């Protein structure tokens, strides 16, 4: 059997960064021309080790987050497989299921594959899928997808053992991509019922691999699932995950041959990107660098403060402080010029220090001094960014900036849960290869990623309008309204965009990204020789 795979190709940091910044941001995007697609004959057998920055807390398929390479969903996918996934063009594809389709965006039909079984021998059928989704919809499960799934799980109709019909309360053309990102994993109902608590759940799926051993917080080893539905895949005998939180340690481990790959950014790799036996592979999905304005309390509840923040800073210099690299092109709105939704009419404020000072003075005069607490991670990159922000803003009169650095695990509790910030900077880009579900999670009044509590009925209306139609022109018009409101309300501080890259051993084949960049692990294989594109 011959498969078409993304080949691994070596790029200079400058070339890759330029290509990344030119890709469509957070929208359905075409493959970059710098990424070759080659005919490769997969090799069966061998072992690949993927480095992740953190481990999962349990094998509960309902506890999902972070659909990016190197995140916890990487591990869940290896065991359970995505029921559907979003390809790099933003199109929903069948994964463990054959297809998910709708004629009107309201009634959706999920077709399951015949003869698929969980590794305990039970059928991967409509009843198993419904059991999993009903469990996600139960608030007691504490699933991040509870609000999404509870909106439609009671309308599930089992047509036959391989067919499920879902009727939504209102049309949603992005239902498939939202499902792929928020609730894509199906486990054996028997295994879920047998566990008294989440940490007792045994990972019994129908995906490409089965768990061999797990040293929580350190590493895990998975073996090929011999009963996987898509033979002869998976090609690997063994898939390993190693948890290494610190970026430089991850990089040196790959360069020294202690692991196969890690996800990161070209600015982090430096000269390691051209080390012997190593290459880089761009995941062709750009995302936003963003920070959250706290609009529930504090000075950023006043629009003038958000405008002053934009105008007081030079975003290219901020990105250089963060990455130590020049050449970043700044987004002018939520979508870039390569997006089919981009509207050049609406632009974020540019650097204007004189007007920024006027706004700072006006706020002080009105008894709203610009005194802010910036909260971000304690890693070296974000320390540099935080210091740059503190130094640049403190050059203005009537401005006071406090910088608080926290461990990565403490950022969501501090910002999202407690709201204990004025500006919160979440490191890395927020990636999606379609507008949804990311955009509504960020900008919707009830969005799960709306840490700043931005609340606009007009924005909710525009986002709902984009979701409720299958007409491309109507979608584009709705997203023009979204961009108008982004430029008008300034709900986020958008300071850059970037694509993730893999630092990878050059004998690695079968690189097939999905969703936010998670690799489809059933396609991975070890080449007999270096399979770098010539």
Short mmCIF file of C-alpha atoms in Angstrom, two decimals:
data_model
loop_
_atom_site.label_atom_id
_atom_site.label_comp_id
_atom_site.label_asym_id
_atom_site.label_seq_id
_atom_site.Cartn_x
_atom_site.Cartn_y
_atom_site.Cartn_z
CA UNK A 1 0.00 0.00 0.00
CA UNK A 2 1.25 3.48 -0.87
CA UNK A 3 0.10 6.47 1.18
CA UNK A 4 0.52 10.19 0.60
CA UNK A 5 2.27 11.86 3.49
CA UNK A 6 3.67 15.24 4.38
CA UNK A 7 7.40 14.84 3.98
CA UNK A 8 9.89 16.29 6.38
CA UNK A 9 11.73 19.23 4.92
CA UNK A 10 14.58 21.32 6.23
CA UNK A 11 14.06 25.10 6.42
CA UNK A 12 16.09 27.99 7.71
CA UNK A 13 14.43 29.80 10.64
CA UNK A 14 13.95 32.92 8.53
CA UNK A 15 12.29 31.01 5.68
CA UNK A 16 9.98 29.07 7.96
CA UNK A 17 8.97 32.17 9.91
CA UNK A 18 8.15 34.03 6.71
CA UNK A 19 6.05 31.12 5.47
CA UNK A 20 4.30 30.81 8.81
CA UNK A 21 3.37 34.47 8.97
CA UNK A 22 1.92 34.31 5.47
CA UNK A 23 -0.46 31.44 6.25
CA UNK A 24 -4.13 31.93 7.01
CA UNK A 25 -4.63 32.56 10.72
CA UNK A 26 -7.24 30.55 12.57
CA UNK A 27 -9.24 29.71 9.46
CA UNK A 28 -9.49 26.98 6.89
CA UNK A 29 -6.18 27.18 5.11
CA UNK A 30 -4.46 25.55 2.17
CA UNK A 31 -1.13 23.81 2.49
CA UNK A 32 1.92 26.03 2.29
CA UNK A 33 3.81 25.63 -0.97
CA UNK A 34 6.99 25.27 1.09
CA UNK A 35 5.71 21.92 2.37
CA UNK A 36 6.28 19.15 -0.14
CA UNK A 37 3.99 16.16 -0.33
CA UNK A 38 5.92 13.07 -1.33
CA UNK A 39 5.06 9.50 -2.17
CA UNK A 40 6.59 7.42 0.60
CA UNK A 41 6.37 3.71 1.25
CA UNK A 42 5.63 3.29 4.97
CA UNK A 43 7.93 1.02 6.91
CA UNK A 44 6.31 -1.26 9.47
CA UNK A 45 7.91 -1.63 12.89
CA UNK A 46 10.15 0.56 14.97
CA UNK A 47 9.66 3.07 17.74
CA UNK A 48 9.03 6.82 17.98
CA UNK A 49 9.28 9.00 21.09
CA UNK A 50 7.30 12.24 21.33
CA UNK A 51 8.17 14.85 23.96
CA UNK A 52 5.24 16.57 25.67
CA UNK A 53 5.38 19.50 28.04
CA UNK A 54 2.91 18.01 30.53
CA UNK A 55 1.14 14.78 31.33
CA UNK A 56 -2.52 13.86 31.50
CA UNK A 57 -4.20 13.66 34.91
CA UNK A 58 -6.33 10.64 34.02
CA UNK A 59 -7.50 8.58 31.07
CA UNK A 60 -10.99 10.08 31.22
CA UNK A 61 -11.99 10.68 27.56
CA UNK A 62 -14.31 13.48 28.67
CA UNK A 63 -11.49 15.64 30.06
CA UNK A 64 -10.14 17.25 26.92
CA UNK A 65 -8.21 20.44 26.26
CA UNK A 66 -5.38 21.79 24.13
CA UNK A 67 -5.70 20.41 20.60
CA UNK A 68 -2.10 21.26 19.74
CA UNK A 69 0.98 19.08 19.27
CA UNK A 70 2.68 18.31 22.55
CA UNK A 71 -0.50 18.75 24.61
CA UNK A 72 -2.39 16.19 26.74
CA UNK A 73 -4.85 15.30 23.97
CA UNK A 74 -1.88 13.82 22.06
CA UNK A 75 -1.89 10.91 24.48
CA UNK A 76 -5.66 10.41 24.56
CA UNK A 77 -5.75 10.36 20.75
CA UNK A 78 -3.24 7.50 20.60
CA UNK A 79 -5.57 5.29 22.66
CA UNK A 80 -9.04 6.48 21.64
CA UNK A 81 -8.60 8.11 18.21
CA UNK A 82 -10.61 11.12 17.05
CA UNK A 83 -14.16 10.16 16.11
CA UNK A 84 -13.89 12.97 13.53
CA UNK A 85 -11.06 15.42 13.00
CA UNK A 86 -10.37 18.65 11.12
CA UNK A 87 -7.71 18.48 8.42
CA UNK A 88 -5.23 21.25 7.62
CA UNK A 89 -7.68 22.74 5.10
CA UNK A 90 -10.32 23.14 7.80
CA UNK A 91 -12.47 20.26 6.49
CA UNK A 92 -14.07 17.78 8.90
CA UNK A 93 -12.94 14.25 8.09
CA UNK A 94 -13.97 10.83 9.34
CA UNK A 95 -11.66 9.32 11.93
CA UNK A 96 -12.97 6.48 14.05
CA UNK A 97 -16.30 7.26 12.35
CA UNK A 98 -16.78 7.21 8.58
CA UNK A 99 -18.43 10.61 8.30
CA UNK A 100 -20.44 13.40 9.90
CA UNK A 101 -22.74 15.23 7.47
CA UNK A 102 -25.70 17.60 7.39
CA UNK A 103 -27.87 19.07 4.62
CA UNK A 104 -28.98 22.08 6.68
CA UNK A 105 -26.52 22.50 9.61
CA UNK A 106 -29.28 21.48 12.03
CA UNK A 107 -29.76 17.73 11.57
CA UNK A 108 -26.45 15.87 11.57
CA UNK A 109 -25.83 12.21 10.70
CA UNK A 110 -22.85 10.32 12.14
CA UNK A 111 -21.97 7.11 10.30
CA UNK A 112 -19.76 4.70 12.21
CA UNK A 113 -17.38 2.22 10.61
CA UNK A 114 -18.47 -1.44 10.59
CA UNK A 115 -16.69 -4.07 12.67
CA UNK A 116 -14.74 -1.64 14.87
CA UNK A 117 -14.16 -2.98 18.37
CA UNK A 118 -12.72 -1.66 21.60
CA UNK A 119 -9.71 -3.55 22.86
CA UNK A 120 -11.94 -5.30 25.44
CA UNK A 121 -13.90 -6.84 22.55
CA UNK A 122 -17.00 -4.63 22.85
CA UNK A 123 -18.47 -3.05 19.72
CA UNK A 124 -17.66 0.56 18.89
CA UNK A 125 -21.30 1.26 18.06
CA UNK A 126 -24.00 3.92 18.40
CA UNK A 127 -24.86 2.88 21.96
CA UNK A 128 -21.23 3.25 23.04
CA UNK A 129 -20.98 6.70 21.44
CA UNK A 130 -24.23 7.86 23.04
CA UNK A 131 -23.11 6.56 26.44
CA UNK A 132 -19.90 8.62 26.21
CA UNK A 133 -21.68 11.79 25.13
CA UNK A 134 -24.37 11.46 27.81
CA UNK A 135 -21.58 11.14 30.33
CA UNK A 136 -19.89 14.32 29.01
CA UNK A 137 -23.22 16.18 29.29
CA UNK A 138 -23.55 15.21 32.97
CA UNK A 139 -22.23 18.13 35.10
CA UNK A 140 -20.87 15.61 37.61
CA UNK A 141 -18.28 14.48 35.03
CA UNK A 142 -16.72 17.98 35.11
CA UNK A 143 -16.01 17.87 31.39
CA UNK A 144 -14.89 21.11 29.72
CA UNK A 145 -17.27 20.14 26.89
CA UNK A 146 -20.33 19.82 29.17
CA UNK A 147 -22.02 23.02 28.01
CA UNK A 148 -21.51 22.11 24.36
CA UNK A 149 -22.68 18.48 24.52
CA UNK A 150 -25.60 19.10 26.91
CA UNK A 151 -27.09 21.39 24.26
CA UNK A 152 -27.85 18.42 21.98
CA UNK A 153 -27.27 15.04 23.62
CA UNK A 154 -30.95 14.63 24.53
CA UNK A 155 -31.84 14.88 20.82
CA UNK A 156 -29.63 11.93 19.86
CA UNK A 157 -31.53 9.31 17.85
CA UNK A 158 -29.98 5.91 17.26
CA UNK A 159 -31.10 4.99 13.76
CA UNK A 160 -29.22 1.68 13.71
CA UNK A 161 -26.07 0.30 15.38
CA UNK A 162 -23.85 2.31 13.02
CA UNK A 163 -25.93 5.48 12.57
CA UNK A 164 -26.67 8.35 14.93
CA UNK A 165 -28.84 11.35 14.11
CA UNK A 166 -28.34 14.56 16.10
CA UNK A 167 -30.83 17.45 15.91
CA UNK A 168 -29.49 20.78 17.13
CA UNK A 169 -31.68 23.46 18.70
CA UNK A 170 -30.39 25.95 16.12
CA UNK A 171 -28.33 25.41 12.96
CA UNK A 172 -24.57 25.28 13.47
CA UNK A 173 -22.41 24.80 10.39
CA UNK A 174 -19.37 24.35 12.66
CA UNK A 175 -20.84 21.51 14.71
CA UNK A 176 -18.38 18.98 13.29
CA UNK A 177 -15.24 21.04 13.96
CA UNK A 178 -16.45 21.91 17.46
CA UNK A 179 -17.09 18.23 18.18
CA UNK A 180 -13.60 17.35 16.91
CA UNK A 181 -12.03 19.85 19.27
CA UNK A 182 -14.19 19.48 22.38
CA UNK A 183 -15.55 15.91 22.60
CA UNK A 184 -13.89 13.60 20.06
CA UNK A 185 -12.92 10.60 22.21
CA UNK A 186 -15.00 7.47 22.80
CA UNK A 187 -14.00 4.88 25.41
CA UNK A 188 -15.38 1.46 26.21
CA UNK A 189 -18.51 1.97 28.35
CA UNK A 190 -17.56 -1.06 30.41
CA UNK A 191 -14.22 0.48 31.36
CA UNK A 192 -15.86 3.77 32.32
CA UNK A 193 -18.54 2.04 34.41
CA UNK A 194 -15.90 -0.04 36.23
CA UNK A 195 -14.01 3.03 37.51
CA UNK A 196 -15.12 4.50 40.84
CA UNK A 197 -13.24 7.75 40.18
CA UNK A 198 -11.48 9.42 37.25
CA UNK A 199 -8.03 8.30 38.30
CA UNK A 200 -9.25 4.68 38.25
CA UNK A 201 -10.26 4.78 34.58
CA UNK A 202 -8.37 2.25 32.47
CA UNK A 203 -7.69 3.42 28.89
CA UNK A 204 -9.79 1.02 26.81
CA UNK A 205 -10.30 2.50 23.35
CA UNK A 206 -10.35 1.39 19.73
CA UNK A 207 -7.51 3.63 18.59
CA UNK A 208 -4.18 2.79 17.03
CA UNK A 209 -2.34 1.97 20.27
CA UNK A 210 -2.83 0.34 23.67
CA UNK A 211 -1.16 1.32 26.93
CA UNK A 212 1.81 -0.80 27.97
CA UNK A 213 3.02 1.18 30.99
CA UNK A 214 2.67 4.67 32.47
CA UNK A 215 4.97 6.41 34.93
CA UNK A 216 2.74 9.41 35.55
CA UNK A 217 4.49 12.74 35.08
CA UNK A 218 7.52 11.07 33.53
CA UNK A 219 6.74 8.82 30.56
CA UNK A 220 4.41 6.28 29.01
CA UNK A 221 4.85 3.45 26.53
CA UNK A 222 2.17 2.31 24.08
CA UNK A 223 2.13 -0.73 21.81
CA UNK A 224 0.45 -1.29 18.44
CA UNK A 225 -3.24 -2.24 18.65
CA UNK A 226 -3.29 -5.47 16.59
CA UNK A 227 -7.05 -5.14 16.12
CA UNK A 228 -7.00 -1.58 14.79
CA UNK A 229 -9.66 -1.08 12.12
CA UNK A 230 -7.37 0.51 9.50
CA UNK A 231 -4.81 -2.19 8.76
CA UNK A 232 -1.87 -2.26 8.11
CA UNK A 233 -1.77 0.82 10.32
CA UNK A 234 -0.45 1.69 12.79
CA UNK A 235 3.00 1.17 11.36
CA UNK A 236 4.94 1.57 14.61
CA UNK A 237 5.51 -1.25 17.07
CA UNK A 238 5.96 1.21 19.92
CA UNK A 239 4.99 4.81 20.61
CA UNK A 240 6.47 6.55 23.63
CA UNK A 241 5.71 9.86 25.30
CA UNK A 242 8.24 11.58 27.55
CA UNK A 243 7.27 14.55 29.72
CA UNK A 244 9.90 17.32 29.78
CA UNK A 245 8.48 20.69 30.93
CA UNK A 246 11.51 22.88 30.11
CA UNK A 247 11.87 23.94 26.46
CA UNK A 248 15.67 23.87 26.20
CA UNK A 249 15.78 20.39 27.71
CA UNK A 250 13.24 19.18 25.15
CA UNK A 251 15.33 20.62 22.32
CA UNK A 252 18.61 19.09 23.50
CA UNK A 253 16.94 15.69 23.97
CA UNK A 254 15.84 15.63 20.31
CA UNK A 255 19.18 16.93 19.02
CA UNK A 256 21.08 14.30 21.00
CA UNK A 257 18.83 11.53 19.70
CA UNK A 258 17.05 10.82 22.98
CA UNK A 259 13.63 11.45 21.41
CA UNK A 260 12.11 11.70 17.95
CA UNK A 261 10.25 15.01 18.06
CA UNK A 262 8.93 17.96 20.00
CA UNK A 263 6.59 20.82 19.12
CA UNK A 264 7.68 24.42 19.44
CA UNK A 265 8.53 27.55 17.46
CA UNK A 266 11.42 28.33 15.15
CA UNK A 267 12.64 31.16 17.38
CA UNK A 268 13.14 28.60 20.17
CA UNK A 269 15.17 26.16 18.05
CA UNK A 270 17.88 28.52 16.83
CA UNK A 271 20.92 26.69 15.40
CA UNK A 272 19.54 23.38 16.70
CA UNK A 273 17.20 23.39 13.69
CA UNK A 274 20.16 22.56 11.46
CA UNK A 275 21.92 20.09 13.76
CA UNK A 276 23.06 16.78 12.28
CA UNK A 277 20.24 14.26 12.00
CA UNK A 278 17.59 16.87 12.79
CA UNK A 279 15.19 18.88 10.67
CA UNK A 280 12.07 20.98 11.18
CA UNK A 281 8.54 20.52 9.96
CA UNK A 282 6.05 23.36 9.92
CA UNK A 283 2.53 22.57 11.06
CA UNK A 284 0.62 24.66 8.50
CA UNK A 285 -1.77 26.24 10.98
CA UNK A 286 -1.05 29.73 12.24
CA UNK A 287 -2.47 31.09 15.46
CA UNK A 288 -2.75 34.18 17.59
CA UNK A 289 -0.40 35.47 20.20
CA UNK A 290 -2.86 37.15 22.53
CA UNK A 291 -3.31 38.60 26.00
CA UNK A 292 -6.52 39.10 27.94
CA UNK A 293 -7.80 42.46 29.19
CA UNK A 294 -9.79 42.06 32.43
CA UNK A 295 -13.01 43.85 31.56
CA UNK A 296 -14.94 42.70 34.63
CA UNK A 297 -12.99 44.99 36.96
CA UNK A 298 -10.06 47.38 36.98
CA UNK A 299 -8.89 50.00 34.54
CA UNK A 300 -9.35 47.87 31.39
CA UNK A 301 -13.11 47.95 31.94
CA UNK A 302 -12.71 51.43 30.41
CA UNK A 303 -12.27 51.30 26.63
CA UNK A 304 -9.78 54.16 26.78
CA UNK A 305 -7.35 52.01 28.75
CA UNK A 306 -7.43 49.25 26.16
CA UNK A 307 -6.90 51.76 23.35
CA UNK A 308 -4.03 53.39 25.26
CA UNK A 309 -2.36 50.00 25.76
CA UNK A 310 -2.39 49.33 22.00
CA UNK A 311 -1.12 52.81 21.15
CA UNK A 312 1.57 52.91 23.84
CA UNK A 313 3.48 49.89 22.49
CA UNK A 314 5.25 48.90 19.29
CA UNK A 315 4.07 45.36 18.73
CA UNK A 316 7.02 44.37 16.45
CA UNK A 317 9.43 45.36 19.24
CA UNK A 318 7.33 43.44 21.74
CA UNK A 319 7.59 40.33 19.56
CA UNK A 320 11.34 40.82 19.27
CA UNK A 321 11.60 41.05 23.07
CA UNK A 322 9.63 37.82 23.29
CA UNK A 323 11.35 35.81 20.53
CA UNK A 324 14.65 37.71 20.08
CA UNK A 325 13.98 37.63 16.32
CA UNK A 326 13.07 40.45 13.91
CA UNK A 327 10.68 40.30 10.99
CA UNK A 328 7.24 39.61 12.44
CA UNK A 329 4.31 41.11 10.54
CA UNK A 330 1.57 42.27 12.87
CA UNK A 331 -2.04 41.08 12.46
CA UNK A 332 -4.37 44.00 11.81
CA UNK A 333 -7.37 42.11 13.18
CA UNK A 334 -8.46 38.62 14.21
CA UNK A 335 -8.09 37.31 10.65
CA UNK A 336 -5.06 37.92 8.44
CA UNK A 337 -5.02 38.96 4.79
CA UNK A 338 -4.75 35.31 3.66
CA UNK A 339 -8.02 34.39 5.35
CA UNK A 340 -11.22 34.24 3.24
CA UNK A 341 -12.86 36.20 6.07
CA UNK A 342 -10.34 39.05 6.22
CA UNK A 343 -11.77 42.56 5.82
CA UNK A 344 -9.19 45.34 5.43
CA UNK A 345 -11.72 47.95 6.53
CA UNK A 346 -11.31 47.22 10.22
CA UNK A 347 -7.91 47.54 11.88
CA UNK A 348 -6.51 47.45 15.39
CA UNK A 349 -4.95 50.68 16.75
CA UNK A 350 -1.36 51.39 15.72
CA UNK A 351 1.50 52.81 17.77
CA UNK A 352 0.62 56.41 18.72
CA UNK A 353 2.51 57.42 21.89
CA UNK A 354 1.21 61.01 21.96
CA UNK A 355 -2.42 59.92 21.95
CA UNK A 356 -1.68 57.12 24.41
CA UNK A 357 -0.32 59.69 26.88
CA UNK A 358 -3.45 61.79 26.43
CA UNK A 359 -5.57 58.79 27.29
CA UNK A 360 -3.45 57.93 30.34
CA UNK A 361 -3.83 61.53 31.54
CA UNK A 362 -7.59 61.51 30.95
CA UNK A 363 -7.99 58.29 32.92
CA UNK A 364 -6.01 59.74 35.83
CA UNK A 365 -8.09 62.92 35.77
CA UNK A 366 -11.26 60.82 35.96
CA UNK A 367 -10.00 58.91 39.00
CA UNK A 368 -9.09 55.79 36.99
CA UNK A 369 -5.28 55.75 37.12
CA UNK A 370 -3.62 53.29 34.74
CA UNK A 371 -2.25 50.99 37.43
CA UNK A 372 -2.16 47.41 36.19
CA UNK A 373 -1.01 43.96 37.22
CA UNK A 374 0.37 41.85 34.38
CA UNK A 375 0.29 38.10 35.02
CA UNK A 376 2.17 35.58 32.87
CA UNK A 377 4.34 32.44 33.00
CA UNK A 378 7.70 32.39 34.70
CA UNK A 379 9.63 30.98 31.70
CA UNK A 380 12.48 32.94 30.14
CA UNK A 381 10.61 34.08 27.02
CA UNK A 382 7.67 35.51 28.92
CA UNK A 383 9.93 37.02 31.55
CA UNK A 384 11.57 39.03 28.74
CA UNK A 385 8.19 40.07 27.40
CA UNK A 386 6.93 41.05 30.83
CA UNK A 387 10.03 43.11 31.53
CA UNK A 388 9.70 44.85 28.16
CA UNK A 389 6.06 45.72 28.87
CA UNK A 390 6.88 46.99 32.33
CA UNK A 391 9.78 49.12 31.09
CA UNK A 392 7.97 50.52 28.02
CA UNK A 393 4.75 51.41 29.81
CA UNK A 394 6.54 52.91 32.82
CA UNK A 395 8.10 55.50 30.49
CA UNK A 396 4.68 57.17 30.32
CA UNK A 397 3.29 59.47 33.00
CA UNK A 398 0.34 58.36 35.14
CA UNK A 399 1.22 54.71 34.55
CA UNK A 400 2.20 52.05 37.06
CA UNK A 401 2.88 48.41 36.14
CA UNK A 402 3.28 45.43 38.45
CA UNK A 403 4.54 42.17 36.94
CA UNK A 404 3.56 38.83 38.49
CA UNK A 405 5.19 35.63 37.21
CA UNK A 406 3.53 32.29 38.00
CA UNK A 407 4.14 28.65 37.13
CA UNK A 408 2.40 27.57 33.93
CA UNK A 409 -0.05 25.35 35.81
CA UNK A 410 -1.14 28.30 37.96
CA UNK A 411 -2.02 30.67 35.11
CA UNK A 412 -5.57 29.34 34.42
CA UNK A 413 -6.54 29.35 38.13
CA UNK A 414 -5.11 32.84 38.60
CA UNK A 415 -6.59 34.40 35.48
CA UNK A 416 -9.51 32.31 34.26
CA UNK A 417 -10.90 31.19 37.63
CA UNK A 418 -9.95 33.92 40.09
CA UNK A 419 -9.80 36.87 37.66
CA UNK A 420 -6.79 38.11 39.63
CA UNK A 421 -5.17 40.17 36.87
CA UNK A 422 -5.50 43.25 34.72
CA UNK A 423 -3.59 41.83 31.74
CA UNK A 424 -3.01 38.07 31.48
CA UNK A 425 -0.57 36.72 28.87
CA UNK A 426 -1.04 33.05 27.97
CA UNK A 427 2.14 31.81 26.27
CA UNK A 428 2.13 30.33 22.79
CA UNK A 429 -0.39 30.71 20.02
CA UNK A 430 -4.01 29.66 20.08
CA UNK A 431 -4.30 27.55 16.96
CA UNK A 432 -7.29 26.33 14.96
CA UNK A 433 -7.72 25.48 11.30
CA UNK A 434 -11.22 26.89 11.16
CA UNK A 435 -12.85 29.92 12.75
CA UNK A 436 -14.72 27.71 15.20
CA UNK A 437 -14.79 26.70 17.97
CA UNK A 438 -11.87 28.97 18.91
CA UNK A 439 -13.41 32.31 17.96
CA UNK A 440 -16.62 31.88 19.95
CA UNK A 441 -14.67 30.51 22.93
CA UNK A 442 -12.51 33.65 22.86
CA UNK A 443 -15.04 36.34 22.01
CA UNK A 444 -18.46 34.96 22.98
CA UNK A 445 -19.86 36.20 26.28
CA UNK A 446 -20.05 32.59 27.53
CA UNK A 447 -16.88 31.42 25.81
CA UNK A 448 -14.69 28.98 27.73
CA UNK A 449 -11.53 30.94 26.78
CA UNK A 450 -13.01 34.39 27.42
CA UNK A 451 -10.80 34.99 30.44
CA UNK A 452 -11.28 38.76 30.30
CA UNK A 453 -15.10 38.51 30.54
CA UNK A 454 -15.70 40.49 27.38
CA UNK A 455 -19.48 40.79 27.01
CA UNK A 456 -21.05 42.16 23.83
CA UNK A 457 -24.58 41.23 22.65
CA UNK A 458 -23.57 42.47 19.20
CA UNK A 459 -20.58 40.13 19.13
CA UNK A 460 -22.71 37.19 20.29
CA UNK A 461 -25.18 38.01 17.53
CA UNK A 462 -22.48 38.18 14.83
CA UNK A 463 -20.88 34.91 15.94
CA UNK A 464 -24.27 33.19 16.01
CA UNK A 465 -25.04 34.49 12.52
CA UNK A 466 -21.79 33.03 11.18
CA UNK A 467 -22.65 29.65 12.70
CA UNK A 468 -26.28 29.55 11.58
CA UNK A 469 -25.83 29.52 7.81
CA UNK A 470 -24.27 27.33 5.14
CA UNK A 471 -24.08 30.30 2.72
CA UNK A 472 -20.39 31.35 2.32
CA UNK A 473 -21.29 34.96 1.58
CA UNK A 474 -23.47 35.20 4.67
CA UNK A 475 -20.65 33.72 6.75
CA UNK A 476 -18.19 36.24 5.35
CA UNK A 477 -20.57 39.12 6.13
CA UNK A 478 -21.01 37.91 9.71
CA UNK A 479 -17.24 37.67 10.21
CA UNK A 480 -16.86 41.19 8.80
CA UNK A 481 -19.14 42.29 11.64
CA UNK A 482 -16.95 40.35 14.07
CA UNK A 483 -13.84 42.16 12.83
CA UNK A 484 -15.60 45.50 13.08
CA UNK A 485 -16.37 44.78 16.73
CA UNK A 486 -12.83 43.52 17.44
CA UNK A 487 -11.40 46.81 16.11
CA UNK A 488 -14.07 48.81 17.93
CA UNK A 489 -14.21 47.08 21.33
CA UNK A 490 -10.61 45.75 21.59
CA UNK A 491 -11.63 42.61 23.52
CA UNK A 492 -8.10 41.14 23.32
CA UNK A 493 -4.55 42.35 22.94
CA UNK A 494 -3.44 40.69 19.69
CA UNK A 495 0.32 41.14 19.36
CA UNK A 496 1.43 38.58 16.79
CA UNK A 497 0.81 35.35 14.89
CA UNK A 498 2.92 32.28 14.26
CA UNK A 499 2.80 28.65 13.18
CA UNK A 500 4.12 25.85 15.36
CA UNK A 501 6.97 23.69 14.12
CA UNK A 502 8.19 20.22 14.93
CA UNK A 503 11.85 19.73 15.74
CA UNK A 504 12.21 16.21 14.42
CA UNK A 505 14.70 13.46 13.66
CA UNK A 506 15.08 13.28 9.89
CA UNK A 507 14.20 9.59 9.63
CA UNK A 508 10.57 10.24 10.60
CA UNK A 509 7.77 9.70 8.09
CA UNK A 510 3.98 9.93 8.05
CA UNK A 511 3.55 13.45 9.43
CA UNK A 512 -0.23 14.09 9.18
CA UNK A 513 -1.45 16.99 11.36
CA UNK A 514 -5.08 17.40 12.43
CA UNK A 515 -7.18 19.78 14.52
CA UNK A 516 -4.74 22.26 16.08
CA UNK A 517 -1.72 20.27 14.90
CA UNK A 518 -2.00 16.95 16.76
CA UNK A 519 -0.46 14.23 14.61
CA UNK A 520 -2.48 11.26 13.41
CA UNK A 521 -0.28 8.66 15.05
CA UNK A 522 -1.46 5.70 13.00
CA UNK A 523 0.44 7.17 10.02
CA UNK A 524 3.81 7.66 11.75
CA UNK A 525 6.70 5.44 10.73
CA UNK A 526 10.49 5.27 10.94
CA UNK A 527 12.19 5.56 7.55
CA UNK A 528 14.94 3.14 6.61
CA UNK A 529 17.13 6.14 5.81
CA UNK A 530 16.75 9.87 6.28
CA UNK A 531 13.50 10.82 4.55
CA UNK A 532 14.25 14.52 4.23
CA UNK A 533 12.95 15.94 0.96
CA UNK A 534 15.81 16.24 -1.52
#
